[in-house]
Amino acid sequence: MPVVDGVELPETPLLDELEKGPWPSFVKEIKKTAIEQEKAMKAGKKIKLPGAAKGLLKVLELAYKDKRTHWKHGGIVSVIGYGGGVIGRYCDLEDQIPEVWHFHTIRINMPAGWFYTTKALRTICDVWEKWGSGLTNFHGSTGDIILLGTRTEYLQPCANALAYADQLYGGVPFDIGGSGSDLRTPSACMGPALCEFACYDTLKACYEFTMRYQNELHRPMWPYKFKIKCSGCPNDCVAAKARSDFAIIGTWKDEIQIDQEAVREYAKVIDIEEHVVKKCPTKAISWDGKELKINNRECIRCMHCINVLPKALKPGKERGATILIGGKAPFVDGAIIGWVAVPFIPENELIEKCCEMLEAIWEWWDEEGKFRERVGELIWRKGMDEFLKVINQKADVRMVYAPRNNPFIFWRELNE
Amino acid sequence: MPVVDGVELPETPLLDELEKGPWPSFVKEIKKTAIEQEKAMKAGKKIKLPGAAKGLLKVLELAYKDKRTHWKHGGIVSVIGYGGGVIGRYCDLEDQIPEVWHFHTIRINMPAGWFYTTKALRTICDVWEKWGSGLTNFHGSTGDIILLGTRTEYLQPCANALAYADQLYGGVPFDIGGSGSDLRTPSACMGPALCEFACYDTLKACYEFTMRYQNELHRPMWPYKFKIKCSGCPNDCVAAKARSDFAIIGTWKDEIQIDQEAVREYAKVIDIEEHVVKKCPTKAISWDGKELKINNRECIRCMHCINVLPKALKPGKERGATILIGGKAPFVDGAIIGWVAVPFIPENELIEKCCEMLEAIWEWWDEEGKFRERVGELIWRKGMDEFLKVINQKADVRMVYAPRNNPFIFWRELNE
Amino acid sequence: MVAQEVEKEPEETLQPKTDFGPPHYEIMLHPVVKKNYGKWAYHEAVRPGVIKRVAESGDVIYTVRFGTPRLLSIYTVREICEIADKYCDGYLRFTSRHNVEFILTDPDKIEPLIKEVQEKLGFPCGGTRDTTNAKYCLSNIIHTQGWVHCHTPATDASGIVKSVMDELYDYFTDYKLPAQCRISLACCANMCGAVHASDISIVGVHRKVPKIDDDAVRRTCEIPSTVAACPTGALKPDMKRKTVVLDKDKCMYCGNCYTMCPGMPIFDPDNDGVAILVAGKVSDARYPPQLSKVVVPWIGNNPPRWPEVVQTIKKILETWATHAEKYERIAEWVHRIGWERFFELTGLEFTEKLIDDYKRTPYIYASYRTSAAFRW
Amino acid sequence: MVAQEVEKEPEETLQPKTDFGPPHYEIMLHPVVKKNYGKWAYHEAVRPGVIKRVAESGDVIYTVRFGTPRLLSIYTVREICEIADKYCDGYLRFTSRHNVEFILTDPDKIEPLIKEVQEKLGFPCGGTRDTTNAKYCLSNIIHTQGWVHCHTPATDASGIVKSVMDELYDYFTDYKLPAQCRISLACCANMCGAVHASDISIVGVHRKVPKIDDDAVRRTCEIPSTVAACPTGALKPDMKRKTVVLDKDKCMYCGNCYTMCPGMPIFDPDNDGVAILVAGKVSDARYPPQLSKVVVPWIGNNPPRWPEVVQTIKKILETWATHAEKYERIAEWVHRIGWERFFELTGLEFTEKLIDDYKRTPYIYASYRTSAAFRW
Ligand code: SRM
Ligand code: SRM
Ligand code: SRM
Ligand code: SRM
Ligand code: SF4
Ligand code: SF4
Ligand code: SF4
Ligand code: SF4
Ligand code: SF4
Ligand code: SF4
Ligand code: SF4
Ligand code: SF4
C-alpha cells in the first residue's frame, strides 16, 4: 500500500498509468481527495465520508482490470420535496468496498453562464467536504455542478447545508438541479456578460426560466426529460441546437453593422477576400479593397464574417432569437438536431413568448406523450401542423430546408 | 351532331375547347380516328371496332363534365400464354356508351431506343386499325407502344396479328410488353446509335435483358413490378435513376479526353470560365486561356463540362456503368431515386454481371418480398448488408453520400 | 352471327406465338446510323429542334424533333410514316419524352421537312437545346392516361398537358430557357408520369377518403389484399360484416385500395385536383438528382383548360427563367436563392401543408447516394 | 452511535427549503463585467488561452482559459479559488466545455497567473482561437461518467479523455489547427456527451445482447417499462414465466433495458468498446449543423490508455488539420473532398457496418431546418 502524506492509498497500477502525461489527471484528483479528506478528518474537521475517494480508487481500478463498470442502477433516492436532482448509485462490490456501496450523485443548479465568485465555489467545497466524497464535476454535461458520491442518509443534510449555506457557512446558497422526467437545469452561454455577439440576454433568460419553472425542474411528472439551452447567437456556444429540446438561438433581422474603417484595418493584416468573402455561404459579401458590402437580403446570419472581423462587424440592431425544437440524443427515434419552430421572436417579447410556448408544449406533451417519448418525437408522431397549433404559430418556409417531396397531404379538415 | 367527312361525331363542347391553341391536340387525334376508321370501314376495310374512338369522345366529354373518370377497374384479361401486357378496362356507362364498355389496353414491347422503320410502324397501324380503337400512345411512360382500347375477344387475334405480322401483313412482328407483378419492358436511351456520350451499348444491353427475361416479362410471379432502364451516361436520358428498380448508368473511371484545339475553338464563341470552370461542382477544372486542365481525381463525372463542349471533351476510355437500385414512384414507402449498388462495372463484363445480379435479386425478392413491396423497400426492410450478400458485392463508400450517423450497428455475427 | 363465326379471320385461328421479343433494334437503324454506331464524334445544335451529329468517319446526320400529343391516331402515325419515307429513307424514332425525331442525312431537306410536318400534322419543331450556348427549349410533358383510360385519376392528363403546352408553345419552339426544364404530369399519386423527380410536376390528388360501399366490397373485393394495399394502414378488415373499416385520420387518399377494390371509389369531383411540385431532377449534371418538392398543395379541377394550373406553371417557369443563371435548373436555382425567395418571387404561399409529415420513408435513405457521381 | 445521534448536525435538523433556485448570476459577475454587461465592443486573441475583451466604455478585461480534467477534487477547487482571489478579485467562470476561465483586468497579471496555475494545478493554458487569423487551439473533450460513476457504460470516459488529451496536448496549448474542432465522448449510446454533433466523437458501444437473468428480472424489474424502454421492439413480455424474451436480430445493444431492469446486464468485457464518429457540428458558421457520422464501427477497450483509440483520433485530427482549408471544420472539409477521400487519406476502412440501417428516424426529418440560418 503506497502511503502519501501519511495516508494509505490502495494499489492502483492501472490507474497510475493515467497520472502520467501532461494533461491534468483525474486520477490525481481522486487521490488528492482521498489524501486531503483523510488529513482534514484527522485534523478534526467534520467529515462524513473520509473513505469515499479511496473507495472510488479501488472500484475504478477493478473496473479497469475487468473492463466493465462496477456500478449498479440506483433506484429512486431523493431529498424531501424534490423528485429529481439525485442519481442513485450503488456498487456491485458492496462487501469488498463498503466505502462506496452508496455513491449517489447530487446535481446542483449552477449559476447561469457558469460565473462564480470564489465565495460561492468555496461554499460547494465546504458542504461537499463534509457531506460527500469531496469529488465533483465542473460541470456535468447538462451544466449542473455534479457532486459525485454520497450515501442516502447524507442527501438531505447535504441539500440543507447548501440551502442554508448563508446561515450555516456564511456562503452562497445553492439549490438542486434536474434529473428524471422533468425540466433539466437550463443553461446559457456567457452571452452579454462577456460576448459582444449576444443578440439577447442569455443569462437573464436562463435565470428566468429556471426560476419560473422550479416546480417543473424539481418534480418529474412528464413523459421524459426536457432541456432548454440559451445561446446568444448562431455560433451556439452551448450546443443548444443539438442538446436541448428547446433551443433559443440569438439572431437579428436587419443589416449587419459595419465599421468600414475597422475593416480596412483588418485588411492590413488578413486577406479579406480569402478569409471572409469567399467563405460566405451565400456569397453575400463583396470587397473592393476599400469598402466591404454585404447584401443583407442574401445574408443568412451564419456569423462567419462577424466572427472573423469582430472589431468591424456586428449583428444588426433588430435583435431577437430563433427557437429550435426537438434536439436530443439518440433514443427512441434517433439523434436529432432541433429544427426551427419559430424563425424570429423580437428580444423584448422573447422571455414571455417562450414561456407561453413552453407551457403550451408541456401541457400537450403531458397529455399526448408516451412514456420515454421526447417532445421532438411526439411532434413527428403527431405532425407539425398539430404542433404549430399548440404553439400558436403559422407555418413559415424558414422552418424547413425544403418543402415536402410527396403530395400525401392530410386534408383532415375536409374529412371530419 | 356535327358531321365531318360524312361521319357523325358526338357533341363535345368541352373537348372542342382542347382543339384550340397551337399545341397538337389529342382531341383532334381522337376525332380523326373516329372519322377515318368509320370511313375506312365504309370503304370496305375489315375493322372490328369502328365506333370505339367515337365512344371515347362520348365518355371523355362526360368525364370533363362530371370532373371524374368513367373507367372502372379491369380485372384480369390476358392473351394465351401471357400473364401480363394487357390492362383491362371497362366503362361504367355500359348502357349509354356500349362502344367502349370494354376498352382494354395492350402494351407492345417497343424496339430498344424507340427506333423505327416506317414499315414497322405501319405494321402497328394496320393491326390496330383492324383489331382496336385505332388510338395509340407513342409511347407509354415505361416505354411501350400503347394500344388504347379493344374488347376482350379481340385481344388474342390482335396479339396473333402482331406476332405473325410478317406472314399476315408483310410487316414486322411485335411482341407484348410487361404489366402486373413482372419484369416491365426495359428501356434504353438512344445511346451509341446517335449519341457520342454513350459509355456502353445501351441498346444491346436493353435488348439482351429483354430477350433473356422473356419469361419474367410475360408472366407476373413476383411480389410486385420490377423495372430496368439503361442510360448511356450520367445525363440519364431515360430517367433511369428515378424510374427503374435497376438503373444502369454509363460512366467511366479514367481521365476525360480533351482535344485542346477544340477547346480553344469553343473559347472563341463562349466564356469557358463562366460556362465550364465555374459550373464544375467539384472545381476540378482550370482554364488559362490556352489549355483546359481537369483534375480527374476531383472530377465526379457529372458530365457538365462534356455537355457544354462536346467537340472538345469526351468521357474517358475505361468505360462501364454504375448500377443504382431501388428507384420507383411513391408507394408504399415513398418515392425513391435509386441508390448506388455497384459503383462500377467495366463495359465488357456489364451484361453478364447485371444478369447475375438480377437473377440473384429476383430470387431473394421472390422469397422475402411482401405483396406489393418493391425491391428497394425490401432492401430497406432487410438491410443493405443482406442485399450486398445477395448481389455478392463489398460495401463501397461510393454507395453512400455519407456514413451512418448513429452507432446502432447490428453485430449479428457476434450474436448467433 | 353464325356466318361470321364461320368466316374466321386468320388471326383468330393461328396458334399463339410467345416470347419472341421485340424486333431487334438493328433493323430499325438508318444505314448511316448503323454504320457509325458507337462512333459518333460530336453533335451541334443547328436550330431549335435540329441537331447535327458528326461521326468519326465524317458522316453527318441530322435529327429533327417535333412535339406530339402522345395520344396518336394510327392515321397520324401513317402520315408520319409517309413523311419519313419522303425525307428520311423511312427511318425515325421517338424520344423518351414523347417527341418524334426524324433522321436525315441531307441538310437541305430539313426546312421542307419542318414545313411539311407543321402543315400536315401540326407538330411543332423544337424541344432541343444548345448546351454550348446555354440555350434551351422546353420539351414535351411526360404524362399519363387520366380520364382517357385510367380508373384512379384525380384529374385528366392530356387536357392539362394540352392547355399548358398551348400556353408555353414558344418555349418549345424557341431557345428561351437558361437551362433544362422538365415538366411531368401524373394523374394520380401512383405517379406513372414519374413526377417525383421533375423540374416541374403536376400530380393529381384526391382529398377525400374513399366512400366504402359495404355491399360492393362484399361482392367484389378480396379483403386481405385491399387492406394490404393501403400504404398507411388506414384500413382494417371487419370480418363480421365482411367489409373493411377506414381510419379517416390515417388515410391520405391515394386510392390504392380502390385499385384493389372497386367497392370503395375515391373520386370526388369537388375535391379532386392537382398538386404542383418543383425542383426535381435526375441527371448528375452539376447537382445531384433530387426528388420534387410540393409548392402548391392543391388546385381544383377546372376542365376543359385548367386555367389556374396553367397560370401557376407559367408563373413558376417564367420566374425561374428570369432569375436563373445559365445552366441552373430549378433545383439548383432554388438551392442558390433559398426557398424563402422561391415563395417570395413566385408569390406562392407556404403553408403547413407543405411541411412533410409522410413518415414511411426511413431517414437512412438520406444517406444513400442517388447519383453515379463520385470520385475514384 | 447513540451519542452521535444525539449530537445532530445543524444540517440534519433544519426544515428542508425548496425551489429557491440557483444563485442569481449578477452576484457572480466581476464588477467590470457587470458594468459593461451587454456593452462589449470587440475581442481580440492575445495568445492561446487568452482573450482580450474591450467594452464600448473602453474598459478592458482578459479571460484566461485552462484545461481541467472536469473531475475535480474540492481541494483543487479551493486552490483555484485562491488563485482567483489573488489575480482576479475573486471572480472566475467555467466554460461550456469544462474549462476554467479566470477574469482579469490587469494584463500584467496574465503571465504570472498562467505560471502559477501551471505550477500549482498543472492545468494548461489554451483552448481558444484567433478567428481573425484562422488559428485555432483544440479545446477540452466534453465527456461523461464512464466507470467512475455510471451503470451502463461500454467504456470509461475520463481514462480515454486523459489519454487522448495527453497525446494532443500541444494542440490545446498552441494554435495548430486551421479551424474549430470539437471532440466529445459518451460512454454509452445514451450519448450524454452529445457526441451526435461533434467534429470527432468517441462513443461507447456494446455489441452483445443483454444476458437475461430470469430470476433477477422476476425479482427486480417492472416488465412493462422494461419492454417499453427498448427502442427497437426487441423485447417481448413472457407473462407466463414472468420475464422477458429477446429477439436477437432486433437488439442493437443499447442497454436501455438494463437501465430499467438490472436483471439483464449488457456489459461484456471482450465485446464492449467504442465507435468513432466525425463531421458533426452545431454552429451555423458557413455550413449548417450536421449530425456526426460513424467512421470506425468498433475498437475494443484497452485500458488504461486505449492506444488504438488515441492513435485513430490523432490520425483523423492530423489528416484533417493537414488537408483542410482555413476555417474548414471536418464536416466542411469532407463536404469538399468527399467521403471517398476521407477514407483514403485517413486509411480507415469503409465497410457495410458504416451504411445506415437504423430505421427509426423518419425521412421527413431531412426536410426540417436544423439551423437558425435563413433569409428574410
Ligand atoms: C451526469 C451526466 C453525464 C456527465 O458526466 O456529465 C449524465 C449522466 C447520465 N445520463 Fe445523461 N447525463 C448527462 C447529460 C446528458 C446529455 C447532455 C446534455 O444534457 O446536454 C444528454 C444528451 C442530450 C439529451 O438529453 O438527449 C444525455 C442523454 C441521456 C440519455 C438519452 C436520452 C434520450 O432521449 O435518448 C439517457 C437515458 C435515459 O434517459 O434513460 C441518459 C441517462 C443518464 C443516466 C442518468 C443513466 C441512467 O439512466 O441511469 C446517467 C447517470 C450517470 C451517473 O451515474 O452519474 N442521459 N445526458 C450529464 C448530466 C449532468 C448534468 O446534469 O449536468
Ligand atoms: C400506361 C402507363 C401510364 C401512361 O399513360 O404512360 C401506366 C398506367 C398505369 N399504371 Fe403506372 N403506368 C405507366 C408507367 C408507370 C411509371 C413510369 C415508368 O415506368 O417509368 C411509374 C413510376 C415508376 C415506378 O414503377 O415506380 C408507374 C407507377 C405506377 C404505380 C405505383 C407503383 C409503386 O411502386 O408505387 C401503380 C400502382 C400499382 O402498381 O398498383 C401504377 C399502376 C398503373 C395502372 C395499371 C393503374 C392500375 O393500377 O390499374 C395504370 C393503367 C392505366 C390505364 O388505364 O391504361 N403505375 N407507372 C405507363 C405504362 C406504359 C408503358 O408500359 O409504357
Ligand atoms: C433524345 C433523348 C434521349 C432518347 O433516347 O430519347 C435525349 C437526347 C439528348 N440529351 Fe437528354 N435526351 C432525352 C431525355 C433526357 C432526360 C429524361 C427526361 O427528360 O425524362 C434527361 C434527364 C432529365 C432530368 O435530369 O430531369 C436528359 C438529360 C440530359 C442532360 C442533362 C441536362 C442537365 O443540365 O441536367 C443533357 C446534357 C445537356 O444538356 O447537354 C442531355 C443531353 C442530351 C443530348 C445532347 C445528348 C447527345 O449527345 O445527343 C441529346 C440532345 C437532345 C436535345 O437537344 O434535346 N440530356 N435528357 C431524350 C429527349 C427527350 C425529349 O424529347 O426532350
Ligand atoms: C466560452 C465559450 C462559451 C461559454 O459560455 O462557455 C465560448 C466562447 C467563445 N466562442 Fe464559442 N464558446 C464556447 C463553446 C462553443 C461551442 C459549444 C461546444 O463546443 O460544445 C460551439 C459550437 C460547437 C460546434 O459548432 O460544434 C462554439 C462555436 C463557436 C464558433 C463557431 C465556430 C465555427 O467555425 O463553427 C465561434 C466563432 C469563431 O470561431 O470565432 C465561437 C466564438 C466564440 C467566441 C470568440 C465569442 C466571443 O466573442 O467571445 C468566444 C471565444 C472563445 C475562444 O476563443 O474559444 N464559438 N463555441 C465556450 C468555450 C468552450 C471551451 O472551453 O472551449
Ligand atoms: S453563442 Fe454567440 S453570444 Fe453566446 S458566447 Fe457564443 S459567440 Fe457569444
Ligand atoms: S453572416 Fe454569414 S451569410 Fe451573412 S454575410 Fe456574413 S458570412 Fe455571409
Ligand atoms: S443518357 Fe447519355 S448516352 Fe444516353 S442519350 Fe443521354 S447523353 Fe446520350
Ligand atoms: S465532368 Fe463534371 S465534375 Fe468532372 S470535370 Fe466536368 S464538370 Fe467537373
Ligand atoms: S398516374 Fe394514376 S391515374 Fe394516371 S395512369 Fe397512372 S395509375 Fe392511372
Ligand atoms: S385511399 Fe389510400 S390511404 Fe386511404 S384507405 Fe385507401 S389505400 Fe389507404
Ligand atoms: S453516456 Fe451512458 S454510460 Fe455514460 S454517463 Fe451517460 S448514460 Fe452513463
Ligand atoms: S439492449 Fe437495447 S435493443 Fe437490446 S433489448 Fe435492450 S433495450 Fe432493446
PDB file of N, CA and C in Angstrom, chain C residues 103-139:
ATOM      1  N   ILE C 103     -34.855  11.338 -88.919  1.00  0.00           N
ATOM      2  CA  ILE C 103     -33.416  11.173 -89.091  1.00  0.00           C
ATOM      3  C   ILE C 103     -33.042  11.429 -90.548  1.00  0.00           C
ATOM      4  N   LEU C 104     -32.269  12.474 -90.775  1.00  0.00           N
ATOM      5  CA  LEU C 104     -31.957  12.920 -92.136  1.00  0.00           C
ATOM      6  C   LEU C 104     -30.462  12.896 -92.397  1.00  0.00           C
ATOM      7  N   THR C 105     -30.124  12.781 -93.657  1.00  0.00           N
ATOM      8  CA  THR C 105     -28.705  12.949 -93.989  1.00  0.00           C
ATOM      9  C   THR C 105     -28.493  14.228 -94.795  1.00  0.00           C
ATOM     10  N   ASP C 106     -29.540  14.696 -95.409  1.00  0.00           N
ATOM     11  CA  ASP C 106     -29.396  15.845 -96.315  1.00  0.00           C
ATOM     12  C   ASP C 106     -29.898  17.117 -95.640  1.00  0.00           C
ATOM     13  N   PRO C 107     -28.979  18.034 -95.326  1.00  0.00           N
ATOM     14  CA  PRO C 107     -29.412  19.236 -94.589  1.00  0.00           C
ATOM     15  C   PRO C 107     -30.427  20.073 -95.366  1.00  0.00           C
ATOM     16  N   ASP C 108     -30.411  19.962 -96.674  1.00  0.00           N
ATOM     17  CA  ASP C 108     -31.351  20.770 -97.445  1.00  0.00           C
ATOM     18  C   ASP C 108     -32.787  20.328 -97.245  1.00  0.00           C
ATOM     19  N   LYS C 109     -32.951  19.117 -96.760  1.00  0.00           N
ATOM     20  CA  LYS C 109     -34.317  18.636 -96.573  1.00  0.00           C
ATOM     21  C   LYS C 109     -34.915  19.085 -95.246  1.00  0.00           C
ATOM     22  N   ILE C 110     -34.100  19.683 -94.384  1.00  0.00           N
ATOM     23  CA  ILE C 110     -34.601  19.997 -93.042  1.00  0.00           C
ATOM     24  C   ILE C 110     -35.775  20.973 -93.097  1.00  0.00           C
ATOM     25  N   GLU C 111     -35.574  22.076 -93.770  1.00  0.00           N
ATOM     26  CA  GLU C 111     -36.639  23.090 -93.771  1.00  0.00           C
ATOM     27  C   GLU C 111     -37.914  22.578 -94.434  1.00  0.00           C
ATOM     28  N   PRO C 112     -37.803  21.949 -95.616  1.00  0.00           N
ATOM     29  CA  PRO C 112     -39.026  21.371 -96.190  1.00  0.00           C
ATOM     30  C   PRO C 112     -39.700  20.368 -95.251  1.00  0.00           C
ATOM     31  N   LEU C 113     -38.910  19.570 -94.577  1.00  0.00           N
ATOM     32  CA  LEU C 113     -39.486  18.600 -93.644  1.00  0.00           C
ATOM     33  C   LEU C 113     -40.275  19.318 -92.550  1.00  0.00           C
ATOM     34  N   ILE C 114     -39.630  20.319 -91.979  1.00  0.00           N
ATOM     35  CA  ILE C 114     -40.295  21.034 -90.881  1.00  0.00           C
ATOM     36  C   ILE C 114     -41.600  21.629 -91.381  1.00  0.00           C
ATOM     37  N   LYS C 115     -41.534  22.186 -92.586  1.00  0.00           N
ATOM     38  CA  LYS C 115     -42.724  22.817 -93.145  1.00  0.00           C
ATOM     39  C   LYS C 115     -43.826  21.780 -93.354  1.00  0.00           C
ATOM     40  N   GLU C 116     -43.459  20.668 -93.896  1.00  0.00           N
ATOM     41  CA  GLU C 116     -44.464  19.658 -94.194  1.00  0.00           C
ATOM     42  C   GLU C 116     -45.078  19.074 -92.924  1.00  0.00           C
ATOM     43  N   VAL C 117     -44.232  18.828 -91.937  1.00  0.00           N
ATOM     44  CA  VAL C 117     -44.768  18.296 -90.677  1.00  0.00           C
ATOM     45  C   VAL C 117     -45.719  19.305 -90.064  1.00  0.00           C
ATOM     46  N   GLN C 118     -45.301  20.537 -90.022  1.00  0.00           N
ATOM     47  CA  GLN C 118     -46.142  21.572 -89.403  1.00  0.00           C
ATOM     48  C   GLN C 118     -47.468  21.665 -90.149  1.00  0.00           C
ATOM     49  N   GLU C 119     -47.406  21.640 -91.476  1.00  0.00           N
ATOM     50  CA  GLU C 119     -48.646  21.775 -92.250  1.00  0.00           C
ATOM     51  C   GLU C 119     -49.544  20.557 -92.136  1.00  0.00           C
ATOM     52  N   LYS C 120     -48.964  19.401 -92.345  1.00  0.00           N
ATOM     53  CA  LYS C 120     -49.783  18.191 -92.380  1.00  0.00           C
ATOM     54  C   LYS C 120     -50.200  17.731 -90.995  1.00  0.00           C
ATOM     55  N   LEU C 121     -49.269  17.785 -90.062  1.00  0.00           N
ATOM     56  CA  LEU C 121     -49.547  17.201 -88.743  1.00  0.00           C
ATOM     57  C   LEU C 121     -49.770  18.248 -87.669  1.00  0.00           C
ATOM     58  N   GLY C 122     -49.303  19.460 -87.932  1.00  0.00           N
ATOM     59  CA  GLY C 122     -49.421  20.493 -86.908  1.00  0.00           C
ATOM     60  C   GLY C 122     -48.471  20.286 -85.740  1.00  0.00           C
ATOM     61  N   PHE C 123     -47.432  19.477 -85.958  1.00  0.00           N
ATOM     62  CA  PHE C 123     -46.478  19.252 -84.870  1.00  0.00           C
ATOM     63  C   PHE C 123     -45.387  20.316 -84.909  1.00  0.00           C
ATOM     64  N   PRO C 124     -45.106  20.950 -83.788  1.00  0.00           N
ATOM     65  CA  PRO C 124     -44.067  21.992 -83.764  1.00  0.00           C
ATOM     66  C   PRO C 124     -42.679  21.392 -83.700  1.00  0.00           C
ATOM     67  N   CYS C 125     -41.780  22.047 -84.394  1.00  0.00           N
ATOM     68  CA  CYS C 125     -40.377  21.647 -84.332  1.00  0.00           C
ATOM     69  C   CYS C 125     -39.730  22.365 -83.156  1.00  0.00           C
ATOM     70  N   GLY C 126     -38.967  21.621 -82.340  1.00  0.00           N
ATOM     71  CA  GLY C 126     -38.316  22.263 -81.188  1.00  0.00           C
ATOM     72  C   GLY C 126     -37.964  21.232 -80.143  1.00  0.00           C
ATOM     73  N   GLY C 127     -37.903  21.702 -78.906  1.00  0.00           N
ATOM     74  CA  GLY C 127     -37.701  20.792 -77.782  1.00  0.00           C
ATOM     75  C   GLY C 127     -36.265  20.408 -77.518  1.00  0.00           C
ATOM     76  N   THR C 128     -35.322  20.970 -78.249  1.00  0.00           N
ATOM     77  CA  THR C 128     -33.911  20.595 -78.050  1.00  0.00           C
ATOM     78  C   THR C 128     -33.162  21.697 -77.301  1.00  0.00           C
ATOM     79  N   ARG C 129     -31.863  21.604 -77.331  1.00  0.00           N
ATOM     80  CA  ARG C 129     -31.036  22.551 -76.583  1.00  0.00           C
ATOM     81  C   ARG C 129     -29.774  22.861 -77.361  1.00  0.00           C
ATOM     82  N   ASP C 130     -29.155  23.947 -76.966  1.00  0.00           N
ATOM     83  CA  ASP C 130     -27.821  24.271 -77.445  1.00  0.00           C
ATOM     84  C   ASP C 130     -26.977  24.472 -76.195  1.00  0.00           C
ATOM     85  N   THR C 131     -26.481  23.383 -75.673  1.00  0.00           N
ATOM     86  CA  THR C 131     -25.822  23.436 -74.362  1.00  0.00           C
ATOM     87  C   THR C 131     -24.609  24.344 -74.391  1.00  0.00           C
ATOM     88  N   THR C 132     -23.876  24.293 -75.489  1.00  0.00           N
ATOM     89  CA  THR C 132     -22.676  25.116 -75.577  1.00  0.00           C
ATOM     90  C   THR C 132     -22.996  26.582 -75.317  1.00  0.00           C
ATOM     91  N   ASN C 133     -24.129  27.004 -75.852  1.00  0.00           N
ATOM     92  CA  ASN C 133     -24.502  28.398 -75.664  1.00  0.00           C
ATOM     93  C   ASN C 133     -25.547  28.609 -74.583  1.00  0.00           C
ATOM     94  N   ALA C 134     -25.818  27.552 -73.815  1.00  0.00           N
ATOM     95  CA  ALA C 134     -26.765  27.643 -72.699  1.00  0.00           C
ATOM     96  C   ALA C 134     -28.125  28.157 -73.153  1.00  0.00           C
ATOM     97  N   LYS C 135     -28.601  27.592 -74.246  1.00  0.00           N
ATOM     98  CA  LYS C 135     -29.924  27.990 -74.724  1.00  0.00           C
ATOM     99  C   LYS C 135     -30.792  26.726 -74.819  1.00  0.00           C
ATOM    100  N   TYR C 136     -31.915  26.770 -74.178  1.00  0.00           N
ATOM    101  CA  TYR C 136     -32.714  25.559 -74.053  1.00  0.00           C
ATOM    102  C   TYR C 136     -34.161  25.785 -74.490  1.00  0.00           C
ATOM    103  N   CYS C 137     -34.690  24.783 -75.179  1.00  0.00           N
ATOM    104  CA  CYS C 137     -36.132  24.732 -75.392  1.00  0.00           C
ATOM    105  C   CYS C 137     -36.761  23.953 -74.244  1.00  0.00           C
ATOM    106  N   LEU C 138     -38.006  24.248 -73.999  1.00  0.00           N
ATOM    107  CA  LEU C 138     -38.791  23.368 -73.152  1.00  0.00           C
ATOM    108  C   LEU C 138     -39.078  22.116 -73.966  1.00  0.00           C
ATOM    109  N   SER C 139     -39.138  20.959 -73.316  1.00  0.00           N
ATOM    110  CA  SER C 139     -39.528  19.779 -74.081  1.00  0.00           C
ATOM    111  C   SER C 139     -40.975  19.407 -73.751  1.00  0.00           C
TER     112      SER C 139
END
